[in-house]
Short mmCIF file of C-alpha atoms in Angstrom, two decimals:
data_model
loop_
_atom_site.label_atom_id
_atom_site.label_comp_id
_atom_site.label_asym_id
_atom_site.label_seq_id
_atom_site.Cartn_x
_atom_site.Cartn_y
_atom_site.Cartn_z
CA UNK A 1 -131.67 -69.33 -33.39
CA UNK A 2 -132.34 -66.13 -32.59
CA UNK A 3 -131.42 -62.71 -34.31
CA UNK A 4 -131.62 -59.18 -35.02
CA UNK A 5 -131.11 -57.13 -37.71
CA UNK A 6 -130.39 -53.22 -37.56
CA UNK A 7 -131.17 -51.07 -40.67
CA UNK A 8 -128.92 -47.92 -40.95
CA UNK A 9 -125.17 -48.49 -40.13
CA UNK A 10 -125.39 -44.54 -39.59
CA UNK A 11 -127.99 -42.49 -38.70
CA UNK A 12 -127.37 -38.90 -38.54
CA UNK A 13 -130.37 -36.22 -36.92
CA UNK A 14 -130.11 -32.62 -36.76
CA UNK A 15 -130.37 -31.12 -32.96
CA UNK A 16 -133.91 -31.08 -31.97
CA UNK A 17 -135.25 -33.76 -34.20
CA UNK A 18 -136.77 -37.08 -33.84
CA UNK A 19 -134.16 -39.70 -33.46
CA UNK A 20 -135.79 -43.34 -34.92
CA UNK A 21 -133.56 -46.42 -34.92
CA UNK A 22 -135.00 -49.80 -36.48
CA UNK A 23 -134.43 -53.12 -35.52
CA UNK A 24 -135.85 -56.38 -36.47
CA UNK A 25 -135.99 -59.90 -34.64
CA UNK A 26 -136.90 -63.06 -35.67
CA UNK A 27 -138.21 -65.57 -33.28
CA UNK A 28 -141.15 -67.64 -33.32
CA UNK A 29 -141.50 -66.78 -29.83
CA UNK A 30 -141.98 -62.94 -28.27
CA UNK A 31 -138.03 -62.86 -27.07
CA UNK A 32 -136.95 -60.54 -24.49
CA UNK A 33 -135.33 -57.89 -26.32
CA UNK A 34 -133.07 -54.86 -25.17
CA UNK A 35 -131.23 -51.71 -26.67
CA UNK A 36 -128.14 -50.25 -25.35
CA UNK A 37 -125.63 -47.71 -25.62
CA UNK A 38 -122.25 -47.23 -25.96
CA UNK A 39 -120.00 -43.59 -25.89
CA UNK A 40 -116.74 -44.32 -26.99
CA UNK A 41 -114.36 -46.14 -25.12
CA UNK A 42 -117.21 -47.60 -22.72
CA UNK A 43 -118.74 -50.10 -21.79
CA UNK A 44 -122.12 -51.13 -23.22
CA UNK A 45 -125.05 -49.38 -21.33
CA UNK A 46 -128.96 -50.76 -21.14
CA UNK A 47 -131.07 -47.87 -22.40
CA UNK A 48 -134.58 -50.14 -22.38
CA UNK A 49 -135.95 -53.67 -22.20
CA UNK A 50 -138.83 -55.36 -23.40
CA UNK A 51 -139.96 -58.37 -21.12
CA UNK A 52 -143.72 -58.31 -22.04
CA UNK A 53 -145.42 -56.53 -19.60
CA UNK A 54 -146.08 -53.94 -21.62
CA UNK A 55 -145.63 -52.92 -25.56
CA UNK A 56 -144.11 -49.50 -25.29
CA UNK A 57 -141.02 -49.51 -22.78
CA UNK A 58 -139.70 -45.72 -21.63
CA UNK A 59 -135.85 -46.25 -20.88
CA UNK A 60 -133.36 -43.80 -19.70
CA UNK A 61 -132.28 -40.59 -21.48
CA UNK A 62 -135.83 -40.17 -22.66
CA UNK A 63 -135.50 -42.85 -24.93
CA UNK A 64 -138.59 -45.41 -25.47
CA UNK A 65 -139.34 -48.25 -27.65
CA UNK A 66 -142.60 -50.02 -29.12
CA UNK A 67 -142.26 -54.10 -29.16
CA UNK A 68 -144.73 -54.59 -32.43
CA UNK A 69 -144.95 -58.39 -33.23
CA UNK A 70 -147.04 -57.93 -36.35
CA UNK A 71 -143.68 -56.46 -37.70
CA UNK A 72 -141.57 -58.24 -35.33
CA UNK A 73 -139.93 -54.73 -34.69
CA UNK A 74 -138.21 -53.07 -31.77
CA UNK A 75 -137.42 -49.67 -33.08
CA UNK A 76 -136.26 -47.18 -30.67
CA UNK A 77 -136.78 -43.47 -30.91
CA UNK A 78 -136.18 -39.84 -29.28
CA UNK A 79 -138.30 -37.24 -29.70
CA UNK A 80 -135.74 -34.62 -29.72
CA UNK A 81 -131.94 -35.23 -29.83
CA UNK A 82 -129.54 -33.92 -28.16
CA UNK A 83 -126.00 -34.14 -28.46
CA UNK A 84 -125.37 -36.08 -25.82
CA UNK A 85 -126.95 -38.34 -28.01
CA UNK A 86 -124.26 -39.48 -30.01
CA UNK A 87 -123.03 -42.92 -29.77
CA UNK A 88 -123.60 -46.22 -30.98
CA UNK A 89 -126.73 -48.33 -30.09
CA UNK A 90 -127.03 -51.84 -30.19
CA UNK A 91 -130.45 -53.99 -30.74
CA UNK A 92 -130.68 -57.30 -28.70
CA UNK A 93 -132.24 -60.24 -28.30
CA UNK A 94 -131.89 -63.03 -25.89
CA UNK A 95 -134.97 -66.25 -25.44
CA UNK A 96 -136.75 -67.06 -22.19
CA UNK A 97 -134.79 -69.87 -21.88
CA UNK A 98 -130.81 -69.33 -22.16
CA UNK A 99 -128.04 -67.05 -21.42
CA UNK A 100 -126.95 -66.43 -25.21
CA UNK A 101 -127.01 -62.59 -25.89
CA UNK A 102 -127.43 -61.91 -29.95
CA UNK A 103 -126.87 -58.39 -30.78
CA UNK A 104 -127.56 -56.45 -33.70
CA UNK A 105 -124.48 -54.85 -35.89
CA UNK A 106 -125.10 -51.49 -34.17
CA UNK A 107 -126.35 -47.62 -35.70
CA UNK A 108 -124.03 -45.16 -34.88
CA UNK A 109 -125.90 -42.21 -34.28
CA UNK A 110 -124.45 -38.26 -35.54
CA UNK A 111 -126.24 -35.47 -34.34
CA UNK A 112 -125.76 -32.42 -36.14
CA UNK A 113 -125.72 -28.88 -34.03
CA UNK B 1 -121.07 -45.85 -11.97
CA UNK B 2 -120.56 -48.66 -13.40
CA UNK B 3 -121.60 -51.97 -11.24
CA UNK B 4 -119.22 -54.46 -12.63
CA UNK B 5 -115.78 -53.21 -12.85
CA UNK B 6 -112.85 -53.95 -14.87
CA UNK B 7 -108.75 -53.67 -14.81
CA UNK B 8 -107.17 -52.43 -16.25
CA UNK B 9 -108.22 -49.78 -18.44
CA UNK B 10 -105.52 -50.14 -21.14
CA UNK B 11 -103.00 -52.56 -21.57
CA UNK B 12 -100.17 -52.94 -24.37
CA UNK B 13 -98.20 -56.19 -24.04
CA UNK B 14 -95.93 -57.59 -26.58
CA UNK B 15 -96.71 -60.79 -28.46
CA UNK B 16 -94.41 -62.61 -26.27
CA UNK B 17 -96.22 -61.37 -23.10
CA UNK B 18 -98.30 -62.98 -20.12
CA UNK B 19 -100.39 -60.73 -18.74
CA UNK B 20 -104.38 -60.69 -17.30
CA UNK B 21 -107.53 -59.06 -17.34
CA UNK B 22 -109.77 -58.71 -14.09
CA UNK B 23 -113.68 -57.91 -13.54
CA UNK B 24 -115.68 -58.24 -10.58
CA UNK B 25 -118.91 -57.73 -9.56
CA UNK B 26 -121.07 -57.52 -6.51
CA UNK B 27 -124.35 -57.87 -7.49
CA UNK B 28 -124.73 -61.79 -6.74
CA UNK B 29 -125.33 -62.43 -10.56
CA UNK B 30 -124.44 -66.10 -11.36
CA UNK B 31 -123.04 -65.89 -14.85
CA UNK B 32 -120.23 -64.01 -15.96
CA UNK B 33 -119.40 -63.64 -19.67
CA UNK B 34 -116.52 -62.26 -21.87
CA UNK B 35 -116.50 -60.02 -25.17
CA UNK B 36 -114.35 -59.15 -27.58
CA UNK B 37 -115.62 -56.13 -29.48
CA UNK B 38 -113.51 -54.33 -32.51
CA UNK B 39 -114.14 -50.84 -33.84
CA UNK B 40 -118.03 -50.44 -34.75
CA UNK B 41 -118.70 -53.29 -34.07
CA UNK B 42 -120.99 -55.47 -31.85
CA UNK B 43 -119.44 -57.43 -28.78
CA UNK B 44 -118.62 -61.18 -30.09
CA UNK B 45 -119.01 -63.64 -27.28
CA UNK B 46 -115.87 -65.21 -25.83
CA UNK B 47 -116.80 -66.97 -22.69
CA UNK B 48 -119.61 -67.56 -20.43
CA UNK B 49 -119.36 -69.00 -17.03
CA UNK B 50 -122.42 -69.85 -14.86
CA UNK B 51 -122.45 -70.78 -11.42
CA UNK B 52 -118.62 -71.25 -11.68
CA UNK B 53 -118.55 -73.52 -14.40
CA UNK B 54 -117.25 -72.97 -17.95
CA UNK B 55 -120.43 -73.22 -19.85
CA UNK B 56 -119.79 -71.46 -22.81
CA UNK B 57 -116.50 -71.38 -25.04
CA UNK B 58 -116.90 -70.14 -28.17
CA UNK B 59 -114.03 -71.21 -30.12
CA UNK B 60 -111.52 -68.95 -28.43
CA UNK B 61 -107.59 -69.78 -29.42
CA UNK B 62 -105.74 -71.47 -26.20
CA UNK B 63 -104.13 -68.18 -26.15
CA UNK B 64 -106.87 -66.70 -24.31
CA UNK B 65 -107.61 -69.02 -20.69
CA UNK B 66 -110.52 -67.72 -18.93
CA UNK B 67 -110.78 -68.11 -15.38
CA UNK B 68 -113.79 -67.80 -12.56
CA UNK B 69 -112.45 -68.34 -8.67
CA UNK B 70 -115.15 -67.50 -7.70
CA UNK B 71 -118.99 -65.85 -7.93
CA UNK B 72 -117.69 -62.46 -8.17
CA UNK B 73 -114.55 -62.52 -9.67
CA UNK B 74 -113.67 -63.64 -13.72
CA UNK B 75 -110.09 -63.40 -14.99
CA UNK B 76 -108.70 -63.54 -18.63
CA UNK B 77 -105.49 -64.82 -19.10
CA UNK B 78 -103.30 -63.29 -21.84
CA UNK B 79 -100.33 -65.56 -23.84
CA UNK B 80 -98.26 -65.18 -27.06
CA UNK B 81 -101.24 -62.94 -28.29
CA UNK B 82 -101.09 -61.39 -32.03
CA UNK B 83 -101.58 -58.17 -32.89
CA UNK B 84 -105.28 -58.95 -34.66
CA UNK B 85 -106.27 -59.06 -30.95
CA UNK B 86 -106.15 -55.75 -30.23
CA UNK B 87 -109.28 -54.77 -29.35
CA UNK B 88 -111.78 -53.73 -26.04
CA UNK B 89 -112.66 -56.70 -23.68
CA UNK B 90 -115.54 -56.21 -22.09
CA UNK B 91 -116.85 -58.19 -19.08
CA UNK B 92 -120.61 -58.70 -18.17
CA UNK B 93 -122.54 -59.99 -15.63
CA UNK B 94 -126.49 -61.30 -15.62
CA UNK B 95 -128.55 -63.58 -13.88
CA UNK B 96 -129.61 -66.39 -15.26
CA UNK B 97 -132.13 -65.76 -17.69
CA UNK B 98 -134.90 -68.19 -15.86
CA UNK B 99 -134.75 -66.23 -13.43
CA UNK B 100 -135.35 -62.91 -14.56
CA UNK B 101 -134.86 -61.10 -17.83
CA UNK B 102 -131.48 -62.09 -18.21
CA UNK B 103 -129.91 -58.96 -19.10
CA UNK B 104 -126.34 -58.22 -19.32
CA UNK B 105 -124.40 -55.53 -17.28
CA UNK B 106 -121.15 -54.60 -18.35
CA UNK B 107 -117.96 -53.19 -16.95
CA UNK B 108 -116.30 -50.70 -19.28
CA UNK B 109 -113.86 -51.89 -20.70
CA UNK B 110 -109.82 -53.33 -20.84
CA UNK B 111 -108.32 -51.40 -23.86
CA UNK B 112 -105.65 -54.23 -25.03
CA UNK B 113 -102.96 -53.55 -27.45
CA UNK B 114 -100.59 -56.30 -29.02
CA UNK B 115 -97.36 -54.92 -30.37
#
């Protein structure tokens, strides 16, 4: 089965500086994975994707990601926050061939004026 | 805005209640899922239904019944609930993942409180 693991429950960044949040998958195959967003009380929002056409996938918000399968990493970073940027981000995973969704246990991200 | 969209925004029913939860979406996806998602934490899977069809149930009490008339609409009906499900539904839509990536879009949310 597929998986993902998130390290860093909380993650809290000073305004300015560079945002990094880590997540792991484990697969045998390259999976498509995804991170998204969430501001409370919303609904989940898709910041980036990885399908395989490329390693390092620019998403919205000036967010981007690097899909490394040496480490079998999909860590998603900022260069500069903003503090806009708080919410909580989910890592996740789904395989090339069904419609199960795995997500990570999610970072919630402070930044600090 | 938000493609998929969900009503209401906040409910509060009594335990004793019957109530339901809407979401529709225009975007011709074919599967149309359910969540359940507590306080900081990730979405659990409830339901999926693709082309229609329950495909997916994941071990949901008989309190919840799911329901998909049609491609665009999915409804969640609400009986004798307890209080431990108080929490954000969420409703997402995809395409099937061999057809494209597979990823989920989601509606933002029915705030549901059990007294």
């Amino acid at each position: 089965a597929q998986s993902v693991t998130q390290l860093g429950s909380h993650v809290s960044v000073s305004e300015g500086a560079l945002v990094l949040l880590r997540c792991n998958y484990s697969s045998s195959v390259p999976p498509y994975l995804f991170w998204y967003v969430q501001y409370p009380n919303q609904g989940l929002q898709l910041l980036l994707k990885y399908t395989s056409a490329a390693t390092l996938v620019k998403g919205i918000n000036g967010f981007e990601a690097e899909f490394k399968k040496s480490e079998t990493s999909f860590h998603l970073t900022k260069p500069s926050a903003h503090m806009s940027d708080a919410a909580e981000y989910f890592c996740a995973v789904t395989s090339r061939t069904g419609n199960q969704f795995y997500f990570g246990t999610g970072t919630s991200l402070t930044v600090i004026p | 805005d938000t493609e998929v969209t969900q009503t209401p925004k906040h409910l509060v029913m009594g335990m004793t209640n019957k109530k339901s939860l809407k979401c529709e979406q225009h975007m011709g996806h074919r599967a149309m899922y359910w969540y359940k998602q507590k306080a900081k934490k990730p979405p659990e899977l409830m339901f999926v239904y693709s082309y229609e069809k329950l495909s997916i149930n994941e071990s949901v009490p008989s309190r919840f019944s799911p329901e998909c008339p049609n491609s665009s609409l999915l409804n969640l009906h609400l009986h004798a609930l307890q209080p431990e499900d108080s929490a954000l539904y969420l409703c997402a839509s995809s395409q099937p993942v061999v057809r494209n990536t597979g990823e989920l879009f989601f509606g933002e949310g029915s705030r549901l409180t059990v007294l």
